[in-house]
XYZ file of C-alpha atoms in Angstrom:
338
model
C 24.964 134.607 -143.432
C 21.616 133.449 -143.205
C 18.777 135.005 -140.922
C 19.067 132.376 -138.473
C 22.423 132.428 -137.692
C 23.211 136.464 -138.152
C 23.701 136.918 -134.280
C 24.899 140.399 -134.460
C 23.144 141.582 -131.367
C 21.977 138.999 -128.500
C 20.256 138.893 -124.837
C 22.546 137.468 -122.611
C 21.943 134.148 -119.989
C 21.084 135.462 -116.408
C 20.023 133.358 -113.763
C 16.723 134.159 -112.537
C 16.143 135.919 -115.255
C 15.787 135.214 -118.636
C 12.548 131.759 -118.052
C 10.481 130.982 -120.902
C 8.685 134.397 -120.462
C 11.476 137.281 -120.589
C 11.731 134.867 -123.545
C 8.436 135.393 -124.943
C 8.305 138.876 -124.216
C 11.888 140.201 -125.242
C 10.957 138.336 -128.785
C 7.381 139.909 -128.759
C 10.017 143.203 -128.446
C 12.584 142.644 -131.535
C 12.487 139.620 -134.054
C 15.748 139.185 -134.937
C 17.801 139.249 -131.681
C 18.831 136.302 -130.054
C 17.550 135.342 -127.167
C 19.279 132.892 -123.903
C 18.290 130.436 -121.665
C 19.009 130.635 -118.142
C 22.069 128.787 -117.466
C 20.589 124.848 -116.409
C 23.093 121.453 -115.662
C 24.040 119.034 -117.147
C 22.120 116.480 -114.898
C 19.159 118.993 -114.177
C 18.400 117.233 -117.205
C 18.860 114.696 -116.754
C 17.697 113.226 -114.067
C 14.794 116.646 -113.313
C 11.661 118.113 -115.142
C 12.150 118.835 -118.887
C 8.778 119.909 -119.760
C 9.688 122.663 -117.371
C 13.468 123.104 -116.869
C 13.988 123.243 -121.232
C 10.490 124.396 -122.063
C 9.538 127.427 -124.700
C 7.922 129.240 -127.166
C 7.700 128.165 -130.603
C 8.115 132.298 -131.354
C 10.797 132.235 -129.845
C 13.308 130.778 -132.870
C 16.083 131.977 -132.597
C 17.131 130.569 -128.617
C 19.415 128.446 -127.988
C 20.229 126.631 -124.380
C 23.422 127.720 -122.085
C 24.724 124.181 -120.222
C 26.849 123.726 -117.346
C 28.412 121.257 -116.166
C 32.187 119.853 -116.710
C 31.172 115.741 -117.715
C 31.128 115.201 -121.129
C 29.814 112.754 -121.361
C 26.898 114.039 -118.654
C 27.093 117.414 -121.241
C 26.383 115.146 -124.113
C 23.385 113.460 -123.088
C 22.214 116.929 -122.241
C 23.109 117.930 -125.257
C 20.637 115.721 -127.022
C 17.917 115.906 -124.514
C 18.395 119.983 -125.600
C 18.942 119.161 -129.309
C 15.413 117.213 -129.395
C 13.806 119.712 -128.308
C 14.103 121.927 -131.218
C 17.147 124.387 -130.653
C 19.077 126.311 -132.378
C 22.761 125.843 -130.951
C 24.021 125.222 -127.102
C 26.137 126.754 -125.124
C 28.653 126.100 -122.667
C 29.220 127.985 -119.518
C 33.149 128.912 -118.803
C 32.051 132.787 -117.181
C 29.604 132.147 -114.364
C 31.880 132.892 -110.778
C 28.690 131.489 -108.392
C 29.980 130.251 -105.099
C 27.450 127.542 -106.929
C 29.586 126.632 -109.923
C 32.003 126.687 -108.385
C 31.079 123.737 -106.188
C 30.163 121.846 -109.079
C 33.575 122.241 -111.323
C 32.435 124.454 -114.170
C 31.790 128.220 -114.850
C 34.553 130.288 -115.127
C 36.899 128.335 -112.995
C 37.601 126.590 -116.037
C 38.988 129.196 -118.039
C 41.908 127.143 -116.181
C 41.725 123.615 -117.529
C 40.731 124.261 -121.610
C 41.704 120.503 -122.291
C 39.183 119.429 -120.018
C 36.651 122.468 -121.823
C 37.830 120.587 -125.478
C 36.822 117.347 -123.793
C 33.090 118.923 -123.750
C 32.969 120.734 -126.348
C 33.884 118.179 -128.549
C 31.834 115.340 -126.867
C 28.633 117.430 -127.278
C 28.975 118.359 -130.630
C 29.755 114.706 -131.289
C 26.480 114.159 -130.281
C 23.915 116.401 -132.148
C 24.223 118.412 -135.355
C 23.298 121.982 -133.867
C 26.113 124.197 -133.382
C 28.051 124.411 -129.964
C 29.246 127.482 -128.616
C 31.710 128.411 -125.770
C 30.616 131.859 -123.189
C 33.616 132.771 -121.447
C 36.074 135.429 -119.469
C 38.840 136.693 -120.561
C 41.014 134.914 -117.569
C 40.024 134.160 -113.453
C 42.061 135.116 -110.393
C 45.651 136.091 -111.018
C 45.106 134.465 -115.352
C 47.572 135.905 -117.864
C 44.724 137.124 -119.506
C 46.811 136.584 -122.835
C 47.642 133.401 -122.316
C 43.895 132.356 -120.144
C 42.153 133.043 -123.771
C 44.858 131.917 -127.055
C 44.686 128.614 -124.297
C 40.948 128.137 -124.506
C 39.987 129.263 -127.745
C 42.045 127.282 -129.727
C 41.172 124.213 -127.672
C 37.766 124.262 -128.138
C 37.594 125.627 -131.504
C 39.427 122.861 -131.819
C 37.738 120.616 -130.675
C 34.109 121.494 -133.264
C 33.040 125.373 -130.810
C 31.548 127.040 -133.442
C 32.003 130.089 -131.915
C 33.361 132.316 -128.610
C 30.789 134.935 -126.462
C 33.488 136.653 -124.333
C 33.197 138.497 -121.108
C 35.657 141.414 -121.398
C 37.027 141.629 -117.804
C 37.916 138.973 -115.539
C 36.570 136.190 -112.854
C 38.028 136.421 -109.590
C 37.208 133.547 -107.744
C 38.209 134.431 -104.756
C 37.930 137.333 -103.189
C 34.647 139.077 -104.858
C 30.661 138.473 -105.296
C 29.526 137.259 -108.642
C 27.908 140.882 -108.479
C 31.217 142.364 -107.727
C 32.701 141.103 -110.347
C 30.244 141.840 -112.719
C 31.332 145.243 -111.663
C 34.812 145.965 -110.295
C 37.196 143.664 -112.720
C 38.379 146.275 -115.382
C 36.582 145.648 -119.191
C 39.335 145.386 -121.480
C 37.146 145.059 -124.379
C 40.928 145.243 -126.488
C 41.665 142.007 -125.362
C 39.340 141.049 -127.310
C 39.466 142.639 -130.363
C 43.321 141.482 -130.139
C 41.492 137.723 -130.033
C 39.408 138.765 -133.268
C 42.560 139.852 -135.256
C 44.669 136.782 -134.371
C 41.385 134.122 -135.424
C 39.730 136.816 -137.667
C 37.303 133.950 -139.335
C 36.071 132.635 -135.967
C 33.053 134.310 -135.145
C 33.395 136.235 -132.093
C 30.965 138.350 -129.904
C 31.255 141.027 -127.200
C 29.816 141.359 -123.134
C 30.185 142.955 -121.238
C 29.215 146.156 -119.460
C 27.492 147.279 -122.545
C 25.056 149.856 -121.907
C 23.900 151.016 -125.078
C 23.036 149.697 -128.646
C 25.465 153.581 -129.558
C 28.280 152.072 -126.694
C 27.425 148.385 -128.732
C 28.257 149.278 -131.851
C 30.944 150.866 -131.090
C 32.978 148.630 -128.056
C 32.007 145.914 -130.778
C 33.514 147.208 -134.303
C 35.334 144.538 -136.093
C 33.312 141.637 -134.277
C 30.270 139.797 -136.008
C 28.437 140.142 -132.264
C 27.768 142.087 -129.153
C 26.054 139.997 -125.588
C 23.630 142.350 -123.703
C 22.822 141.451 -120.108
C 21.150 143.346 -117.386
C 21.268 146.101 -119.728
C 18.512 144.226 -121.867
C 16.428 143.253 -119.106
C 16.704 145.959 -117.410
C 15.758 148.192 -119.968
C 14.093 146.979 -122.316
C 12.671 149.956 -124.121
C 16.051 149.452 -126.419
C 15.063 146.236 -127.253
C 12.492 147.933 -129.813
C 15.677 149.322 -131.459
C 16.983 146.066 -132.461
C 15.653 144.917 -135.306
C 15.958 149.470 -137.058
C 19.314 149.901 -135.852
C 21.191 146.822 -135.616
C 19.888 144.607 -138.658
C 17.600 147.913 -140.473
C 14.446 146.667 -139.867
C 11.110 147.854 -139.518
C 11.029 147.103 -135.591
C 7.988 144.441 -134.806
C 6.215 147.070 -133.404
C 5.773 150.902 -133.002
C 5.724 151.120 -129.662
C 6.202 150.021 -125.873
C 2.524 150.635 -125.711
C 1.953 148.359 -129.235
C 4.211 145.738 -127.776
C 2.500 144.918 -125.062
C -1.247 144.955 -126.637
C 0.906 142.102 -128.709
C 1.278 140.332 -126.068
C -1.076 140.246 -123.876
C -3.035 137.147 -126.078
C 0.361 135.509 -124.349
C -0.362 136.049 -120.921
C -3.497 135.806 -121.684
C -2.686 131.260 -122.445
C -0.812 131.747 -118.765
C -3.656 132.666 -116.831
C -5.483 130.450 -118.970
C -3.470 127.473 -117.845
C -3.401 128.596 -114.598
C -0.010 130.796 -113.839
C 0.339 133.887 -111.959
C 0.859 137.647 -113.583
C 3.489 138.317 -111.646
C 5.525 134.716 -114.145
C 5.524 137.468 -116.803
C 4.810 141.177 -115.701
C 8.217 140.534 -113.753
C 10.290 140.851 -116.464
C 8.722 143.658 -117.855
C 9.224 146.449 -115.187
C 12.175 148.532 -116.698
C 9.587 149.578 -119.321
C 9.041 153.272 -119.944
C 12.043 153.785 -117.557
C 12.430 157.861 -116.324
C 9.131 158.880 -117.842
C 6.492 160.292 -116.912
C 4.126 158.002 -114.807
C 6.877 154.959 -115.131
C 6.921 154.961 -110.970
C 3.089 154.403 -110.325
C 3.641 151.537 -113.284
C 6.087 149.694 -111.272
C 4.535 149.691 -108.472
C 1.201 148.331 -109.844
C 2.647 145.604 -111.115
C 5.379 145.305 -108.221
C 2.338 144.773 -106.012
C -0.894 143.739 -108.099
C 0.318 141.425 -110.168
C 0.907 139.215 -106.865
C -2.337 138.675 -105.909
C -4.374 135.883 -106.248
C -6.262 135.682 -109.406
C -4.799 138.739 -111.170
C -5.519 139.741 -114.752
C -5.131 141.735 -117.333
C -6.282 144.500 -115.973
C -3.527 145.356 -113.128
C -1.159 145.907 -116.623
C -3.466 148.200 -118.897
C -4.138 150.187 -115.216
C -0.177 149.953 -114.429
C 0.082 150.932 -118.596
C -2.652 153.689 -118.047
C -0.681 155.623 -116.067
C 2.103 156.261 -118.585
C -0.425 157.638 -120.690
C -1.444 160.922 -117.406
C 1.569 164.197 -117.027
C 3.219 162.956 -114.677
C 6.586 164.204 -112.908
C 9.455 162.472 -114.472
C 10.620 160.446 -111.892
C 13.339 157.723 -111.333
C 13.875 154.614 -109.738
C 16.520 151.800 -109.604
C 17.094 148.732 -110.765
C 18.463 145.517 -110.355
C 20.323 140.492 -112.327
C 23.105 137.166 -112.581
C 24.251 137.436 -115.917
C 26.181 133.730 -117.183
Protein backbone atom coordinates (compact mmCIF):
# COMPACT_ATOMS: atom_id res chain seq x y z
CA UNK A 1 0.00 0.00 0.00
CA UNK A 2 1.50 3.39 -0.92
CA UNK A 3 2.34 5.49 2.12
CA UNK A 4 -0.07 8.24 1.10
CA UNK A 5 -2.88 5.66 1.01
CA UNK A 6 -1.99 4.04 4.35
CA UNK A 7 -5.06 5.04 6.37
CA UNK A 8 -4.56 2.62 9.25
CA UNK A 9 -5.14 5.46 11.72
CA UNK A 10 -7.31 8.55 11.22
CA UNK A 11 -8.56 11.40 13.39
CA UNK A 12 -12.28 11.92 12.89
CA UNK A 13 -13.84 15.09 11.51
CA UNK A 14 -15.36 16.99 14.44
CA UNK A 15 -17.37 20.18 14.24
CA UNK A 16 -15.78 23.14 16.04
CA UNK A 17 -12.71 21.06 16.80
CA UNK A 18 -10.75 19.86 13.77
CA UNK A 19 -10.02 23.25 12.26
CA UNK A 20 -6.73 24.04 10.52
CA UNK A 21 -4.94 24.89 13.78
CA UNK A 22 -6.04 21.65 15.41
CA UNK A 23 -4.88 19.70 12.37
CA UNK A 24 -1.51 21.46 12.32
CA UNK A 25 -1.06 20.58 15.98
CA UNK A 26 -2.04 16.95 15.43
CA UNK A 27 0.33 16.72 12.49
CA UNK A 28 3.13 17.82 14.81
CA UNK A 29 2.36 14.78 16.97
CA UNK A 30 2.05 12.22 14.15
CA UNK A 31 3.47 12.19 10.63
CA UNK A 32 1.18 9.36 9.54
CA UNK A 33 -2.30 9.94 10.99
CA UNK A 34 -4.90 10.90 8.37
CA UNK A 35 -6.45 14.26 9.23
CA UNK A 36 -9.99 15.45 8.43
CA UNK A 37 -11.53 18.89 8.24
CA UNK A 38 -14.68 19.81 10.04
CA UNK A 39 -17.72 19.04 7.91
CA UNK A 40 -18.31 21.85 5.38
CA UNK A 41 -21.55 22.07 3.40
CA UNK A 42 -21.43 22.21 -0.38
CA UNK A 43 -23.30 25.54 -0.59
CA UNK A 44 -20.90 27.11 1.92
CA UNK A 45 -17.93 26.14 -0.23
CA UNK A 46 -19.57 27.35 -3.44
CA UNK A 47 -20.79 30.68 -2.08
CA UNK A 48 -18.69 31.31 1.02
CA UNK A 49 -15.18 32.37 1.98
CA UNK A 50 -13.21 29.49 0.51
CA UNK A 51 -9.87 30.57 1.92
CA UNK A 52 -11.33 30.54 5.44
CA UNK A 53 -13.32 27.34 5.00
CA UNK A 54 -10.74 25.31 3.10
CA UNK A 55 -7.37 26.85 3.89
CA UNK A 56 -4.77 24.54 5.39
CA UNK A 57 -1.04 24.10 5.83
CA UNK A 58 0.82 21.95 3.33
CA UNK A 59 2.31 20.11 6.31
CA UNK A 60 -1.13 18.64 7.04
CA UNK A 61 -1.04 16.08 4.22
CA UNK A 62 -2.56 13.56 4.09
CA UNK A 63 -5.69 15.61 4.77
CA UNK A 64 -9.31 14.91 3.82
CA UNK A 65 -12.13 17.42 3.41
CA UNK A 66 -15.52 16.24 4.65
CA UNK A 67 -18.54 17.55 2.76
CA UNK A 68 -22.15 17.75 3.82
CA UNK A 69 -25.03 17.81 1.38
CA UNK A 70 -27.47 15.78 -0.66
CA UNK A 71 -27.59 17.61 -4.00
CA UNK A 72 -25.36 15.72 -6.47
CA UNK A 73 -24.71 18.74 -8.69
CA UNK A 74 -23.75 21.01 -5.78
CA UNK A 75 -21.57 18.33 -4.20
CA UNK A 76 -19.79 17.78 -7.52
CA UNK A 77 -19.11 21.51 -7.82
CA UNK A 78 -17.85 21.67 -4.23
CA UNK A 79 -15.69 18.59 -4.74
CA UNK A 80 -13.98 20.21 -7.72
CA UNK A 81 -13.19 23.27 -5.64
CA UNK A 82 -11.78 21.10 -2.85
CA UNK A 83 -9.67 19.10 -5.28
CA UNK A 84 -8.28 22.34 -6.70
CA UNK A 85 -7.25 23.30 -3.17
CA UNK A 86 -5.10 20.16 -3.10
CA UNK A 87 -6.95 17.92 -0.66
CA UNK A 88 -6.01 14.25 -0.77
CA UNK A 89 -9.56 12.95 -0.58
CA UNK A 90 -13.23 13.96 -0.42
CA UNK A 91 -15.42 12.40 2.27
CA UNK A 92 -19.23 12.55 2.32
CA UNK A 93 -20.90 12.82 5.71
CA UNK A 94 -23.66 10.22 6.11
CA UNK A 95 -23.30 9.94 9.86
CA UNK A 96 -23.88 13.22 11.71
CA UNK A 97 -27.20 13.26 13.62
CA UNK A 98 -27.39 16.95 14.59
CA UNK A 99 -30.63 18.89 14.15
CA UNK A 100 -28.98 21.34 11.75
CA UNK A 101 -27.83 18.47 9.54
CA UNK A 102 -31.25 16.79 9.58
CA UNK A 103 -32.87 20.07 8.62
CA UNK A 104 -30.63 20.24 5.56
CA UNK A 105 -31.39 16.64 4.50
CA UNK A 106 -27.85 15.37 4.91
CA UNK A 107 -25.81 13.51 7.45
CA UNK A 108 -27.21 10.39 9.11
CA UNK A 109 -30.71 10.78 7.69
CA UNK A 110 -29.27 9.87 4.27
CA UNK A 111 -28.91 6.29 5.53
CA UNK A 112 -32.57 6.02 4.53
CA UNK A 113 -31.84 6.89 0.90
CA UNK A 114 -28.89 4.83 -0.41
CA UNK A 115 -29.80 5.62 -4.02
CA UNK A 116 -29.44 9.36 -3.43
CA UNK A 117 -26.14 8.90 -1.62
CA UNK A 118 -24.92 6.84 -4.57
CA UNK A 119 -25.92 9.64 -6.94
CA UNK A 120 -23.94 12.08 -4.84
CA UNK A 121 -20.86 9.84 -4.78
CA UNK A 122 -21.03 9.21 -8.52
CA UNK A 123 -21.34 12.93 -9.26
CA UNK A 124 -18.38 13.81 -7.03
CA UNK A 125 -16.20 11.01 -8.33
CA UNK A 126 -16.94 12.05 -11.92
CA UNK A 127 -15.85 15.59 -11.06
CA UNK A 128 -12.49 14.82 -9.40
CA UNK A 129 -9.55 12.49 -9.80
CA UNK A 130 -8.93 12.03 -6.07
CA UNK A 131 -10.78 9.35 -4.03
CA UNK A 132 -14.30 9.94 -2.76
CA UNK A 133 -15.20 8.13 0.47
CA UNK A 134 -18.24 7.85 2.74
CA UNK A 135 -18.50 8.02 6.54
CA UNK A 136 -21.75 6.50 7.77
CA UNK A 137 -23.57 4.88 10.67
CA UNK A 138 -24.77 1.28 10.77
CA UNK A 139 -28.35 2.53 10.53
CA UNK A 140 -30.82 5.05 11.89
CA UNK A 141 -33.90 4.81 14.09
CA UNK A 142 -35.77 1.52 13.60
CA UNK A 143 -33.79 0.36 10.55
CA UNK A 144 -32.49 -3.19 10.55
CA UNK A 145 -28.73 -2.68 10.71
CA UNK A 146 -28.02 -5.70 8.53
CA UNK A 147 -30.19 -4.41 5.69
CA UNK A 148 -29.42 -0.70 6.14
CA UNK A 149 -25.63 -0.93 6.14
CA UNK A 150 -25.51 -3.46 3.31
CA UNK A 151 -27.83 -1.33 1.17
CA UNK A 152 -25.81 1.83 1.74
CA UNK A 153 -22.47 0.08 1.19
CA UNK A 154 -23.53 -1.69 -1.99
CA UNK A 155 -25.02 1.47 -3.48
CA UNK A 156 -22.06 3.77 -2.84
CA UNK A 157 -19.44 1.20 -3.82
CA UNK A 158 -21.19 0.67 -7.14
CA UNK A 159 -21.07 4.44 -7.59
CA UNK A 160 -17.30 4.61 -7.12
CA UNK A 161 -16.81 5.07 -3.36
CA UNK A 162 -13.19 4.23 -2.57
CA UNK A 163 -13.52 3.48 1.14
CA UNK A 164 -16.10 3.23 3.91
CA UNK A 165 -15.64 4.62 7.40
CA UNK A 166 -18.33 3.15 9.65
CA UNK A 167 -19.33 4.61 13.00
CA UNK A 168 -20.48 1.40 14.64
CA UNK A 169 -23.63 2.81 16.23
CA UNK A 170 -27.12 3.55 15.06
CA UNK A 171 -28.16 7.19 15.06
CA UNK A 172 -31.53 7.91 16.61
CA UNK A 173 -32.83 10.98 14.82
CA UNK A 174 -35.87 11.20 17.07
CA UNK A 175 -35.50 11.22 20.82
CA UNK A 176 -31.75 11.60 21.27
CA UNK A 177 -29.55 14.67 21.18
CA UNK A 178 -26.32 14.69 19.15
CA UNK A 179 -24.35 14.15 22.37
CA UNK A 180 -26.59 11.24 23.38
CA UNK A 181 -26.19 9.77 19.90
CA UNK A 182 -22.46 9.53 20.55
CA UNK A 183 -22.95 7.62 23.78
CA UNK A 184 -26.32 5.88 24.20
CA UNK A 185 -26.85 3.69 21.10
CA UNK A 186 -24.83 0.53 21.74
CA UNK A 187 -21.65 -0.08 19.81
CA UNK A 188 -21.81 -2.96 17.37
CA UNK A 189 -18.29 -3.61 16.11
CA UNK A 190 -19.35 -7.10 15.01
CA UNK A 191 -21.67 -5.55 12.41
CA UNK A 192 -18.72 -3.76 10.82
CA UNK A 193 -16.71 -6.98 10.81
CA UNK A 194 -19.60 -8.79 9.11
CA UNK A 195 -19.58 -6.10 6.43
CA UNK A 196 -15.86 -6.64 5.91
CA UNK A 197 -16.35 -10.40 5.73
CA UNK A 198 -18.95 -9.90 2.99
CA UNK A 199 -16.78 -7.35 1.16
CA UNK A 200 -13.23 -8.52 1.86
CA UNK A 201 -11.63 -6.42 -0.89
CA UNK A 202 -13.28 -3.14 0.17
CA UNK A 203 -11.24 -0.86 2.47
CA UNK A 204 -13.25 -0.41 5.66
CA UNK A 205 -12.37 1.69 8.71
CA UNK A 206 -13.92 1.40 12.15
CA UNK A 207 -15.06 4.43 14.15
CA UNK A 208 -16.95 4.88 17.39
CA UNK A 209 -16.11 4.45 21.08
CA UNK A 210 -12.40 3.80 20.61
CA UNK A 211 -10.51 5.33 23.53
CA UNK A 212 -6.96 3.99 23.39
CA UNK A 213 -4.65 2.57 20.73
CA UNK A 214 -5.01 -0.78 22.48
CA UNK A 215 -8.82 -0.55 22.13
CA UNK A 216 -8.42 0.35 18.48
CA UNK A 217 -6.00 -2.48 17.77
CA UNK A 218 -8.35 -5.05 19.32
CA UNK A 219 -11.61 -3.76 17.86
CA UNK A 220 -10.12 -3.06 14.43
CA UNK A 221 -8.30 -6.37 13.95
CA UNK A 222 -9.06 -7.63 10.44
CA UNK A 223 -10.24 -4.22 9.21
CA UNK A 224 -8.23 -1.73 7.16
CA UNK A 225 -8.06 1.12 9.62
CA UNK A 226 -9.41 2.76 12.74
CA UNK A 227 -10.62 6.31 13.33
CA UNK A 228 -10.53 7.97 16.74
CA UNK A 229 -12.42 11.16 17.45
CA UNK A 230 -12.95 12.60 20.90
CA UNK A 231 -10.25 10.43 22.46
CA UNK A 232 -7.59 11.74 20.07
CA UNK A 233 -8.69 15.33 20.66
CA UNK A 234 -9.06 15.14 24.41
CA UNK A 235 -5.90 13.10 24.97
CA UNK A 236 -3.52 14.21 22.20
CA UNK A 237 -0.60 12.56 23.99
CA UNK A 238 -1.77 9.27 22.48
CA UNK A 239 -1.04 10.66 19.00
CA UNK A 240 2.66 10.64 19.88
CA UNK A 241 2.40 6.83 19.93
CA UNK A 242 0.62 6.39 16.59
CA UNK A 243 3.63 6.34 14.30
CA UNK A 244 5.46 3.80 16.46
CA UNK A 245 2.58 1.55 17.48
CA UNK A 246 0.56 1.61 14.26
CA UNK A 247 3.23 2.12 11.60
CA UNK A 248 6.38 0.83 13.29
CA UNK A 249 8.18 4.12 12.69
CA UNK A 250 10.07 6.53 14.92
CA UNK A 251 7.74 9.18 16.37
CA UNK A 252 8.32 12.74 15.14
CA UNK A 253 9.10 13.88 18.69
CA UNK A 254 10.27 12.13 21.83
CA UNK A 255 7.60 13.68 24.08
CA UNK A 256 5.01 16.42 24.34
CA UNK A 257 7.56 19.00 25.49
CA UNK A 258 9.60 18.48 22.34
CA UNK A 259 6.45 18.56 20.19
CA UNK A 260 5.34 21.89 21.65
CA UNK A 261 8.77 23.38 21.02
CA UNK A 262 8.57 22.22 17.39
CA UNK A 263 5.07 23.73 17.09
CA UNK A 264 6.09 27.16 18.34
CA UNK A 265 7.07 28.54 14.89
CA UNK A 266 3.56 27.77 13.60
CA UNK A 267 2.05 29.60 16.57
CA UNK A 268 4.43 32.52 16.13
CA UNK A 269 3.46 32.85 12.46
CA UNK A 270 -0.24 32.87 13.38
CA UNK A 271 0.34 35.57 15.99
CA UNK A 272 2.42 37.64 13.56
CA UNK A 273 -0.48 37.51 11.09
CA UNK A 274 -2.81 39.00 13.70
CA UNK A 275 -4.27 35.80 15.10
CA UNK A 276 -4.99 35.06 18.76
CA UNK A 277 -3.06 32.60 20.87
CA UNK A 278 -6.32 31.02 22.03
CA UNK A 279 -7.20 30.08 18.42
CA UNK A 280 -4.50 27.43 18.68
CA UNK A 281 -4.00 26.64 22.36
CA UNK A 282 -7.66 25.72 22.84
CA UNK A 283 -6.77 22.54 20.95
CA UNK A 284 -3.84 21.81 23.26
CA UNK A 285 -5.67 21.68 26.60
CA UNK A 286 -5.72 17.89 26.71
CA UNK A 287 -1.96 17.48 26.72
CA UNK A 288 -0.37 16.21 29.93
CA UNK A 289 -3.69 14.85 31.24
CA UNK A 290 -3.31 13.33 34.71
CA UNK A 291 0.25 14.55 35.13
CA UNK A 292 1.36 16.79 38.02
CA UNK A 293 0.62 20.35 37.03
CA UNK A 294 -1.94 19.51 34.35
CA UNK A 295 -4.67 21.53 36.03
CA UNK A 296 -2.43 24.60 36.17
CA UNK A 297 -1.42 24.05 32.55
CA UNK A 298 -5.07 23.96 31.42
CA UNK A 299 -6.11 26.90 33.59
CA UNK A 300 -3.26 29.05 32.31
CA UNK A 301 -4.12 28.39 28.67
CA UNK A 302 -7.87 28.64 29.22
CA UNK A 303 -7.61 32.09 30.81
CA UNK A 304 -4.38 33.88 29.90
CA UNK A 305 -4.37 32.82 26.24
CA UNK A 306 -7.62 34.78 25.82
CA UNK A 307 -6.03 38.08 26.86
CA UNK A 308 -5.46 40.38 23.87
CA UNK A 309 -1.81 40.32 22.86
CA UNK A 310 -1.08 37.01 24.61
CA UNK A 311 1.98 35.39 23.08
CA UNK A 312 4.24 32.39 23.35
CA UNK A 313 5.24 33.37 26.87
CA UNK A 314 1.79 32.22 28.04
CA UNK A 315 2.25 28.80 26.47
CA UNK A 316 5.72 28.51 27.94
CA UNK A 317 4.40 29.46 31.36
CA UNK A 318 1.70 26.79 31.10
CA UNK A 319 4.19 24.14 30.03
CA UNK A 320 6.54 25.09 32.85
CA UNK A 321 3.84 24.11 35.34
CA UNK A 322 4.13 20.49 34.24
CA UNK A 323 7.77 20.38 35.32
CA UNK A 324 6.94 21.31 38.90
CA UNK A 325 6.43 18.58 41.52
CA UNK A 326 2.75 19.24 42.12
CA UNK A 327 0.22 16.66 43.28
CA UNK A 328 -1.49 14.64 40.57
CA UNK A 329 -4.72 16.23 39.46
CA UNK A 330 -7.55 15.24 37.19
CA UNK A 331 -9.89 17.14 34.93
CA UNK A 332 -13.01 16.86 32.89
CA UNK A 333 -13.00 17.10 29.15
CA UNK A 334 -15.54 17.74 26.53
CA UNK A 335 -16.88 17.51 21.21
CA UNK A 336 -19.06 16.67 18.25
CA UNK A 337 -18.11 14.06 15.75
CA UNK A 338 -19.42 13.93 12.21
